[in-house]
CSV table of C-alpha atoms and ligand atoms in Angstrom, one decimal:
chain,number,residue,atom,x,y,z
A,1,UNK,CA,80.1,94.2,86.0
A,2,UNK,CA,82.7,96.8,85.0
A,3,UNK,CA,81.7,100.4,85.4
A,4,UNK,CA,82.6,102.8,82.7
A,5,UNK,CA,85.8,104.6,83.5
A,6,UNK,CA,85.4,108.3,84.4
A,7,UNK,CA,87.1,110.8,82.2
A,8,UNK,CA,88.0,114.5,82.0
A,9,UNK,CA,85.6,116.5,80.0
A,10,UNK,CA,88.0,118.5,77.9
A,11,UNK,CA,91.6,118.9,77.0
A,12,UNK,CA,92.0,122.1,79.0
A,13,UNK,CA,90.4,120.3,81.9
A,14,UNK,CA,93.1,117.6,81.7
A,15,UNK,CA,95.9,120.0,81.3
A,16,UNK,CA,94.8,122.1,84.3
A,17,UNK,CA,94.3,119.1,86.5
A,18,UNK,CA,97.7,117.6,85.6
A,19,UNK,CA,99.3,121.0,86.1
A,20,UNK,CA,97.4,121.3,89.4
A,21,UNK,CA,99.0,118.0,90.5
A,22,UNK,CA,102.5,119.2,89.4
A,23,UNK,CA,102.3,122.7,90.8
A,24,UNK,CA,102.5,122.4,94.5
A,25,UNK,CA,104.6,122.9,97.6
A,26,UNK,CA,107.6,121.6,95.6
A,27,UNK,CA,107.4,124.6,93.2
A,28,UNK,CA,106.8,127.3,95.8
A,29,UNK,CA,108.8,126.3,98.7
A,30,UNK,CA,111.4,123.8,97.5
A,31,UNK,CA,112.5,125.1,94.1
A,32,UNK,CA,113.5,128.6,95.3
A,33,UNK,CA,115.7,127.4,98.1
A,34,UNK,CA,117.3,124.7,95.9
A,35,UNK,CA,118.1,127.3,93.3
A,36,UNK,CA,119.6,129.6,95.9
A,37,UNK,CA,121.6,126.8,97.3
A,38,UNK,CA,123.0,125.3,94.1
A,39,UNK,CA,124.4,128.3,92.3
A,40,UNK,CA,121.3,130.2,91.1
A,41,UNK,CA,121.4,130.2,87.3
A,42,UNK,CA,123.4,127.0,87.2
A,43,UNK,CA,120.6,125.1,89.0
A,44,UNK,CA,117.9,126.8,87.0
A,45,UNK,CA,119.5,125.9,83.7
A,46,UNK,CA,120.3,122.3,84.7
A,47,UNK,CA,116.7,122.0,85.9
A,48,UNK,CA,115.2,123.3,82.6
A,49,UNK,CA,117.4,121.0,80.5
A,50,UNK,CA,116.2,118.0,82.7
A,51,UNK,CA,112.5,119.1,82.3
A,52,UNK,CA,112.6,119.1,78.5
A,53,UNK,CA,114.5,115.8,78.3
A,54,UNK,CA,113.8,113.5,81.3
A,55,UNK,CA,110.6,115.2,82.5
A,56,UNK,CA,109.1,115.2,79.1
A,57,UNK,CA,109.9,111.6,78.3
A,58,UNK,CA,108.8,110.2,81.6
A,59,UNK,CA,105.6,112.1,81.6
A,60,UNK,CA,104.8,111.0,78.0
A,61,UNK,CA,105.4,107.4,79.1
A,62,UNK,CA,103.2,107.6,82.2
A,63,UNK,CA,100.3,109.4,80.6
A,64,UNK,CA,100.3,107.1,77.6
A,65,UNK,CA,100.6,104.0,79.7
A,66,UNK,CA,97.6,105.1,81.7
A,67,UNK,CA,95.5,106.0,78.7
A,68,UNK,CA,96.4,103.0,76.6
A,69,UNK,CA,95.6,100.5,79.4
A,70,UNK,CA,92.7,102.5,81.0
A,71,UNK,CA,93.8,101.2,84.4
A,72,UNK,CA,95.1,102.5,87.7
A,73,UNK,CA,98.8,102.2,88.2
A,74,UNK,CA,98.6,98.6,89.5
A,75,UNK,CA,96.6,97.3,86.5
A,76,UNK,CA,98.5,99.4,84.0
A,77,UNK,CA,102.0,97.8,84.5
A,78,UNK,CA,100.5,94.4,84.6
A,79,UNK,CA,98.6,95.0,81.3
A,80,UNK,CA,101.8,96.2,79.6
A,81,UNK,CA,103.7,93.1,80.7
A,82,UNK,CA,102.9,90.5,83.3
A,83,UNK,CA,106.5,90.2,84.5
A,84,UNK,CA,106.5,93.9,85.3
A,85,UNK,CA,103.3,93.7,87.2
A,86,UNK,CA,105.2,94.1,90.5
A,87,UNK,CA,106.1,97.6,89.5
A,88,UNK,CA,102.5,98.8,89.9
A,89,UNK,CA,102.4,98.1,93.7
A,90,UNK,CA,105.8,99.7,94.2
A,91,UNK,CA,104.8,102.9,92.4
A,92,UNK,CA,101.4,102.8,94.1
A,93,UNK,CA,103.1,102.7,97.5
A,94,UNK,CA,104.6,106.2,96.9
A,95,UNK,CA,101.3,108.1,97.1
A,96,UNK,CA,100.4,106.1,100.2
A,97,UNK,CA,103.6,107.4,101.8
A,98,UNK,CA,103.5,111.0,100.5
A,99,UNK,CA,99.8,111.8,100.9
A,100,UNK,CA,99.7,111.7,104.7
A,101,UNK,CA,102.7,114.0,105.2
A,102,UNK,CA,101.7,116.2,102.4
A,103,UNK,CA,98.4,116.7,104.2
A,104,UNK,CA,100.2,117.5,107.4
A,105,UNK,CA,102.1,120.2,105.7
A,106,UNK,CA,98.9,121.4,104.0
A,107,UNK,CA,97.6,121.8,107.5
A,108,UNK,CA,100.5,124.0,108.5
A,109,UNK,CA,99.7,126.1,105.4
A,110,UNK,CA,96.1,126.5,106.5
A,111,UNK,CA,97.2,127.5,109.9
A,112,UNK,CA,99.3,130.3,108.4
A,113,UNK,CA,96.6,131.3,106.1
A,114,UNK,CA,94.2,131.7,109.0
A,115,UNK,CA,96.8,133.6,111.0
A,116,UNK,CA,97.4,136.1,108.1
A,117,UNK,CA,93.9,136.5,107.0
A,118,UNK,CA,92.7,137.2,110.5
A,119,UNK,CA,95.3,139.9,110.8
A,120,UNK,CA,97.5,138.2,113.3
A,121,UNK,CA,100.5,138.1,111.1
A,122,UNK,CA,102.6,139.9,113.8
A,123,UNK,CA,102.4,136.7,116.0
A,124,UNK,CA,103.8,134.6,113.2
A,125,UNK,CA,107.0,136.6,113.2
A,126,UNK,CA,107.9,135.4,116.7
A,127,UNK,CA,110.8,133.1,116.7
A,128,UNK,CA,109.0,130.4,118.7
A,129,UNK,CA,105.8,130.6,116.7
A,130,UNK,CA,106.4,127.8,114.2
A,131,UNK,CA,108.2,125.6,116.7
A,132,UNK,CA,105.5,126.1,119.3
A,133,UNK,CA,102.8,125.3,116.8
A,134,UNK,CA,104.2,122.0,115.5
A,135,UNK,CA,105.4,120.7,118.8
A,136,UNK,CA,102.0,120.6,120.3
A,137,UNK,CA,100.0,118.0,118.6
A,138,UNK,CA,96.5,119.5,119.1
A,139,UNK,CA,96.5,122.3,116.6
A,140,UNK,CA,98.5,120.6,113.9
A,141,UNK,CA,96.0,117.7,114.2
A,142,UNK,CA,93.0,119.9,113.8
A,143,UNK,CA,94.5,121.7,110.8
A,144,UNK,CA,95.6,118.4,109.3
A,145,UNK,CA,92.2,116.9,109.6
A,146,UNK,CA,90.5,120.0,108.1
A,147,UNK,CA,93.0,119.9,105.2
A,148,UNK,CA,92.6,116.2,104.5
A,149,UNK,CA,88.8,116.6,104.8
A,150,UNK,CA,88.9,119.3,102.1
A,151,UNK,CA,91.0,117.1,99.9
A,152,UNK,CA,88.6,114.2,100.3
A,153,UNK,CA,85.6,116.4,99.7
A,154,UNK,CA,86.8,117.2,96.2
A,155,UNK,CA,87.9,113.7,95.4
A,156,UNK,CA,84.4,112.3,96.4
A,157,UNK,CA,82.9,114.4,93.6
A,158,UNK,CA,84.8,112.5,91.0
A,159,UNK,CA,87.1,113.3,88.1
A,160,UNK,CA,84.9,115.7,86.1
A,161,UNK,CA,82.8,117.4,88.8
A,162,UNK,CA,85.4,117.3,91.5
A,163,UNK,CA,88.9,117.5,90.2
A,164,UNK,CA,88.3,119.2,86.8
A,165,UNK,CA,86.0,121.8,88.1
A,166,UNK,CA,88.3,122.6,91.0
A,167,UNK,CA,91.3,122.9,88.7
A,168,UNK,CA,89.5,125.2,86.3
A,169,UNK,CA,88.8,127.6,89.2
A,170,UNK,CA,91.9,127.4,91.3
A,171,UNK,CA,94.6,127.2,88.6
A,172,UNK,CA,93.8,130.5,86.9
A,173,UNK,CA,93.6,132.2,90.4
A,174,UNK,CA,96.9,130.7,91.2
A,175,UNK,CA,98.5,132.3,88.1
A,176,UNK,CA,97.0,135.7,88.9
A,177,UNK,CA,98.1,135.5,92.6
A,178,UNK,CA,101.7,134.4,91.8
A,179,UNK,CA,102.2,137.0,89.1
A,180,UNK,CA,100.7,139.7,91.2
A,181,UNK,CA,102.8,139.0,94.3
A,182,UNK,CA,106.0,138.7,92.1
A,183,UNK,CA,105.3,142.0,90.5
A,184,UNK,CA,104.9,143.6,93.9
A,185,UNK,CA,108.0,142.2,95.5
A,186,UNK,CA,110.1,143.1,92.4
A,187,UNK,CA,109.2,146.7,92.9
A,188,UNK,CA,110.7,146.8,96.4
A,189,UNK,CA,113.9,148.7,96.7
A,190,UNK,CA,116.9,146.5,96.4
A,191,UNK,CA,115.1,143.7,94.6
A,192,UNK,CA,117.5,143.9,91.7
A,193,UNK,CA,120.5,142.5,93.6
A,194,UNK,CA,118.3,139.6,94.8
A,195,UNK,CA,117.1,138.9,91.3
A,196,UNK,CA,120.7,138.8,90.1
A,197,UNK,CA,121.6,136.4,92.9
A,198,UNK,CA,118.7,134.2,91.9
A,199,UNK,CA,119.1,134.1,88.1
A,200,UNK,CA,122.8,134.6,87.4
A,201,UNK,CA,125.1,131.5,87.6
A,202,UNK,CA,127.3,131.7,90.5
A,203,UNK,CA,130.5,129.7,89.8
A,204,UNK,CA,132.2,130.5,93.1
A,205,UNK,CA,133.4,127.4,94.8
A,206,UNK,CA,131.6,125.3,92.1
A,207,UNK,CA,133.6,122.0,92.1
A,208,UNK,CA,132.8,118.9,90.2
A,209,UNK,CA,131.3,117.3,93.3
A,210,UNK,CA,129.1,120.3,93.8
A,211,UNK,CA,128.0,120.0,90.2
A,212,UNK,CA,127.1,116.3,90.7
A,213,UNK,CA,125.1,117.2,93.7
A,214,UNK,CA,123.3,119.9,91.7
A,215,UNK,CA,122.3,117.4,89.1
A,216,UNK,CA,121.1,114.9,91.7
A,217,UNK,CA,119.2,117.7,93.5
A,218,UNK,CA,117.7,118.9,90.3
A,219,UNK,CA,116.7,115.4,89.3
A,220,UNK,CA,115.0,114.8,92.7
A,221,UNK,CA,113.2,118.1,92.3
A,222,UNK,CA,112.1,117.1,88.8
A,223,UNK,CA,110.4,113.9,89.9
A,224,UNK,CA,108.7,115.5,92.8
A,225,UNK,CA,107.6,118.6,91.0
A,226,UNK,CA,106.3,116.9,87.9
A,227,UNK,CA,104.6,114.3,90.0
A,228,UNK,CA,106.4,111.5,88.2
A,229,UNK,CA,107.3,107.9,89.1
A,230,UNK,CA,104.5,107.4,91.5
A,231,UNK,CA,101.5,106.5,89.4
A,232,UNK,CA,99.9,109.9,89.5
A,233,UNK,CA,100.3,110.6,85.8
A,234,UNK,CA,99.3,107.0,84.9
A,235,UNK,CA,96.1,107.5,86.8
A,236,UNK,CA,95.4,110.9,85.2
A,237,UNK,CA,96.3,109.5,81.8
A,238,UNK,CA,93.7,106.8,82.3
A,239,UNK,CA,91.1,109.5,82.5
A,240,UNK,CA,92.3,111.4,79.4
A,241,UNK,CA,90.1,111.4,76.3
A,242,UNK,CA,91.5,109.5,73.4
A,243,UNK,CA,91.0,112.4,71.0
A,244,UNK,CA,93.3,114.8,72.9
A,245,UNK,CA,97.0,115.2,72.2
A,246,UNK,CA,99.4,113.7,74.7
A,247,UNK,CA,102.5,115.3,73.4
A,248,UNK,CA,101.0,118.8,73.3
A,249,UNK,CA,99.5,118.4,76.8
A,250,UNK,CA,102.8,117.3,78.3
A,251,UNK,CA,104.5,120.3,76.9
A,252,UNK,CA,101.9,122.6,78.4
A,253,UNK,CA,101.9,120.9,81.8
A,254,UNK,CA,105.7,121.1,82.0
A,255,UNK,CA,105.8,124.7,80.9
A,256,UNK,CA,103.2,125.6,83.5
A,257,UNK,CA,105.0,123.7,86.3
A,258,UNK,CA,108.4,125.3,85.5
A,259,UNK,CA,107.0,128.8,85.1
A,260,UNK,CA,105.3,128.7,88.5
A,261,UNK,CA,108.5,127.5,90.1
A,262,UNK,CA,110.5,130.3,88.5
A,263,UNK,CA,108.0,132.9,89.6
A,264,UNK,CA,107.9,131.5,93.1
A,265,UNK,CA,111.7,132.0,93.1
A,266,UNK,CA,111.2,135.6,92.0
A,267,UNK,CA,109.0,136.2,94.9
A,268,UNK,CA,111.0,134.4,97.6
A,269,UNK,CA,114.7,134.8,96.7
A,270,UNK,CA,114.9,138.6,96.2
A,271,UNK,CA,112.6,139.4,99.2
A,272,UNK,CA,114.5,137.2,101.6
A,273,UNK,CA,117.7,138.6,100.2
A,274,UNK,CA,116.7,142.2,100.9
A,275,UNK,CA,115.3,141.3,104.3
A,276,UNK,CA,118.5,139.5,105.4
A,277,UNK,CA,120.7,142.3,104.1
A,278,UNK,CA,122.2,140.1,101.3
A,279,UNK,CA,122.9,137.2,103.6
A,280,UNK,CA,122.5,134.2,101.4
A,281,UNK,CA,122.4,131.8,104.3
A,282,UNK,CA,119.0,133.1,105.2
A,283,UNK,CA,117.8,131.2,102.1
A,284,UNK,CA,119.2,127.9,103.4
A,285,UNK,CA,116.7,127.6,106.1
A,286,UNK,CA,115.1,124.5,104.5
A,287,UNK,CA,111.6,123.9,105.7
A,288,UNK,CA,111.8,126.9,108.0
A,289,UNK,CA,112.1,129.2,105.0
A,290,UNK,CA,108.4,129.3,104.3
A,291,UNK,CA,107.2,129.1,107.9
A,292,UNK,CA,109.8,131.0,109.8
A,293,UNK,CA,111.7,133.4,107.5
A,294,UNK,CA,109.0,134.5,105.1
A,295,UNK,CA,106.5,135.7,107.7
A,296,UNK,CA,109.2,138.0,109.0
A,297,UNK,CA,110.0,139.2,105.5
A,298,UNK,CA,106.3,140.0,104.8
A,299,UNK,CA,106.0,141.8,108.1
A,300,UNK,CA,108.9,144.1,107.1
A,301,UNK,CA,107.2,145.1,103.8
A,302,UNK,CA,104.7,147.9,103.4
A,303,UNK,CA,101.3,146.2,103.1
A,304,UNK,CA,103.0,143.0,104.0
A,305,UNK,CA,100.1,141.4,105.8
A,306,UNK,CA,98.1,141.5,102.6
A,307,UNK,CA,101.0,140.2,100.6
A,308,UNK,CA,101.5,137.5,103.2
A,309,UNK,CA,97.8,136.5,103.2
A,310,UNK,CA,97.8,136.4,99.4
A,311,UNK,CA,100.9,134.3,99.4
A,312,UNK,CA,99.5,131.7,101.8
A,313,UNK,CA,96.2,131.5,99.8
A,314,UNK,CA,98.5,130.8,96.7
A,315,UNK,CA,100.3,128.1,98.6
A,316,UNK,CA,97.1,126.6,99.9
A,317,UNK,CA,95.6,126.4,96.3
A,318,UNK,CA,98.8,124.9,94.9
A,319,UNK,CA,99.0,122.3,97.7
A,320,UNK,CA,95.3,121.4,97.5
A,321,UNK,CA,95.3,120.6,93.7
A,322,UNK,CA,98.4,118.3,94.4
A,323,UNK,CA,97.0,116.5,97.4
A,324,UNK,CA,93.8,115.9,95.4
A,325,UNK,CA,95.8,114.1,92.7
A,326,UNK,CA,97.6,112.1,95.4
A,327,UNK,CA,94.4,111.0,97.1
A,328,UNK,CA,92.7,110.3,93.7
A,329,UNK,CA,95.6,107.9,92.8
A,330,UNK,CA,95.1,106.1,96.1
A,331,UNK,CA,91.3,106.0,95.6
A,332,UNK,CA,91.6,104.6,92.1
A,333,UNK,CA,93.9,101.9,93.4
A,334,UNK,CA,91.7,100.9,96.3
A,335,UNK,CA,88.5,100.9,94.2
A,336,UNK,CA,90.0,98.8,91.5
A,337,UNK,CA,91.6,96.3,93.9
A,338,UNK,CA,88.6,95.9,96.2
A,339,UNK,CA,85.8,96.7,93.8
A,340,UNK,CA,84.6,99.5,96.0
A,341,UNK,CA,82.6,102.6,94.9
A,342,UNK,CA,84.2,106.0,94.9
A,343,UNK,CA,82.7,107.0,98.3
A,344,UNK,CA,83.7,103.8,100.0
A,345,UNK,CA,87.3,103.8,98.7
A,346,UNK,CA,87.7,107.5,99.6
A,347,UNK,CA,86.6,106.6,103.1
A,348,UNK,CA,89.1,103.8,103.3
A,349,UNK,CA,91.9,106.0,102.0
A,350,UNK,CA,91.2,108.9,104.3
A,351,UNK,CA,91.4,106.6,107.3
A,352,UNK,CA,94.9,105.4,106.1
A,353,UNK,CA,95.9,109.1,105.5
A,354,UNK,CA,94.7,110.0,109.0
A,355,UNK,CA,96.6,107.2,110.8
A,356,UNK,CA,99.8,107.7,108.9
A,357,UNK,CA,99.6,111.4,109.0
A,358,UNK,CA,99.3,111.3,112.8
A,359,UNK,CA,102.7,109.6,112.9
A,360,UNK,CA,104.2,112.7,111.2
A,361,UNK,CA,102.2,115.1,113.4
A,362,UNK,CA,103.5,113.3,116.5
A,363,UNK,CA,107.0,113.0,114.9
A,364,UNK,CA,107.3,116.8,115.5
A,365,UNK,CA,105.6,116.8,118.9
A,366,UNK,CA,105.5,114.1,121.5
A,367,UNK,CA,107.6,111.7,119.5
A,368,UNK,CA,110.2,114.2,118.3
A,369,UNK,CA,113.0,112.1,119.8
A,370,UNK,CA,112.0,109.1,117.7
A,371,UNK,CA,114.4,108.7,114.8
A,372,UNK,CA,114.6,106.2,112.0
A,373,UNK,CA,118.1,105.9,110.6
A,374,UNK,CA,118.9,109.3,112.0
A,375,UNK,CA,116.0,111.2,110.4
A,376,UNK,CA,112.8,112.5,111.9
A,377,UNK,CA,109.7,110.5,110.9
A,378,UNK,CA,108.6,112.9,108.2
A,379,UNK,CA,112.0,113.3,106.7
A,380,UNK,CA,112.4,109.6,106.6
A,381,UNK,CA,109.2,109.1,104.6
A,382,UNK,CA,110.3,111.8,102.2
A,383,UNK,CA,113.8,110.2,101.8
A,384,UNK,CA,112.7,106.7,101.0
A,385,UNK,CA,110.1,107.8,98.5
A,386,UNK,CA,112.2,110.5,96.7
A,387,UNK,CA,115.6,109.0,96.7
A,388,UNK,CA,115.0,105.3,96.5
A,389,UNK,CA,111.5,104.3,95.3
A,390,UNK,CA,111.0,106.9,92.7
A,391,UNK,CA,114.3,106.4,90.9
A,392,UNK,CA,113.7,102.6,91.0
A,393,UNK,CA,110.2,103.0,89.4
A,394,UNK,CA,111.6,105.3,86.8
A,395,UNK,CA,114.5,103.0,85.9
A,396,UNK,CA,112.3,99.9,85.6
A,397,UNK,CA,109.7,101.8,83.6
A,398,UNK,CA,112.3,102.8,81.1
A,399,UNK,CA,113.5,99.3,80.8
A,400,UNK,CA,110.0,98.0,80.4
A,401,UNK,CA,109.3,100.5,77.6
A,402,UNK,CA,112.7,100.7,76.0
A,403,UNK,CA,113.4,97.0,75.8
A,404,UNK,CA,110.4,94.8,76.7
A,405,UNK,CA,107.3,96.2,75.1
A,406,UNK,CA,109.4,98.6,73.0
A,407,UNK,CA,108.8,102.4,72.5
A,408,UNK,CA,106.2,101.5,69.8
A,409,UNK,CA,103.9,100.7,72.6
A,410,UNK,CA,103.8,104.3,73.7
A,411,UNK,CA,104.2,105.8,70.2
A,412,UNK,CA,101.1,104.0,69.0
A,413,UNK,CA,99.1,105.7,71.7
A,414,UNK,CA,100.5,109.1,70.9
A,415,UNK,CA,99.8,108.9,67.2
A,416,UNK,CA,96.3,107.4,67.6
A,417,UNK,CA,94.7,110.4,65.9
A,418,UNK,CA,97.1,110.5,63.0
A,419,UNK,CA,99.1,113.0,64.9
A,420,UNK,CA,102.9,113.0,64.4
A,421,UNK,CA,105.1,112.3,67.4
A,422,UNK,CA,107.5,115.2,67.0
A,423,UNK,CA,110.1,114.3,69.6
A,424,UNK,CA,110.3,110.6,68.8
A,425,UNK,CA,114.1,110.5,68.4
A,426,UNK,CA,114.7,112.3,71.7
A,427,UNK,CA,112.1,110.1,73.4
A,428,UNK,CA,113.7,106.9,72.3
A,429,UNK,CA,117.2,108.0,73.3
A,430,UNK,CA,116.0,109.1,76.7
A,431,UNK,CA,114.0,106.0,77.4
A,432,UNK,CA,116.5,103.5,76.2
A,433,UNK,CA,119.8,105.0,77.3
A,434,UNK,CA,120.1,108.3,79.1
A,435,UNK,CA,117.3,107.9,81.6
A,436,UNK,CA,118.3,104.4,82.8
A,437,UNK,CA,122.0,105.4,83.1
A,438,UNK,CA,121.1,108.5,85.1
A,439,UNK,CA,118.7,106.6,87.4
A,440,UNK,CA,121.5,104.2,88.3
A,441,UNK,CA,123.8,107.1,89.0
A,442,UNK,CA,121.2,108.7,91.2
A,443,UNK,CA,120.6,105.5,93.1
A,444,UNK,CA,124.3,105.1,93.7
A,445,UNK,CA,125.2,108.7,94.5
A,446,UNK,CA,124.3,108.5,98.2
A,447,UNK,CA,127.0,105.8,98.6
A,448,UNK,CA,129.7,108.1,97.4
A,449,UNK,CA,128.9,111.7,98.3
A,450,UNK,CA,126.9,112.9,101.3
A,451,UNK,CA,124.0,114.8,100.0
B,501,LIG,N1,104.2,117.9,92.4
B,501,LIG,C1,103.8,118.4,93.7
B,501,LIG,C2,104.7,119.6,94.1
B,501,LIG,O1,105.4,120.1,93.4
B,501,LIG,C3,104.0,117.4,94.7
B,501,LIG,C4,103.4,116.1,94.5
B,501,LIG,C5,104.1,115.1,94.6
B,501,LIG,C6,102.1,116.0,94.0
B,501,LIG,C7,103.6,113.9,94.3
B,501,LIG,C8,101.6,114.9,93.8
B,501,LIG,C9,102.4,113.8,93.9
B,501,LIG,O2,104.5,120.0,95.2
């Protein structure tokens, strides 16, 4: 017997949940340092252009595919065309790879949240604090388990009562927190220079090869930030009500996602810039930026422990709504495949997350010498999913829609309510030509330039 598919209860519920998935660690921690690294305004402009073209088209495709078929990502591709059925499992594999390490990092965020909220922020400014924390497996494991447990707790309640209710509470709080912190940091003396550094294009040393790298970096960030090419939006689309507008929702979700990334940059770039006395290298700290540099920056501000605590609450909210979407996608796949109920499949998925997450935890501790193709375990997982699997899924999805089932397949779903598809021309051009060509370039780039 087939159970009735769950659904979101309102259009705003869908938008907030999809935005919750999109807004995450990628916006707050990754976007600012990429922008600082790739010429400030140049990166920002490139990114925005990609959002309204690629991001828009791919998100429309995924949500429509989900809603039209009413299936999880595995069933959805098969329903569209049997020969493309294999694409479902490939896309489905991505959340299985990302969720565990995302929950490990979520655990780190919780650790910092606790440290700041309990007034021990001073300790976090120690050079060895972060390294010491991640290299001993015990604490990272505890925080990872708590974080993953929290994620599972929400998923167990289902689409409407769990995900939608959580998003309706956390997303508005997230906006208030991010705007509040940004306003505060912008009033600090010297913030102006930092803002200029962040927003104005910096053409110094900007060669063609650097421009190519900027596009590749912006594209990678786009997939990750908008939660594309991994079945998430297909899954959320399958829970969307037929009467709600897909095109309008996609616009709002992408706007939300981009604004939060820009605001996060306004918080991080100027404050690190002031703290380091204008040394741009301080922004290039990669993963260390959020966990090593920022605590020091907060500590140097007046009332910094409060700003720091608020900041880590913000990051925790953003991460949680994303990991919920990741786990939900896994759960929908497992329950469809094995005919399990929500509770059962959540249990199965959480065991998988735990076992794989432990590999990442240990990758920074006892097994830190283990390398796969020269990367640490966590970086390796991130690399194969972001740089290989996601572009392949995006490329084949465009071929499926552009040439096999034809864009009509998607357009029919969009215009179900007699609504006009306003960006039809752009959508067809992107899906048939621009997107596939770009995906091929992205897949080939690592062979030509070292990224
Ligand atoms: N989009 C999220 C972010 O920006 C990350 C994410 C990736 C969420 C994949 C779900 C799936 O952090």
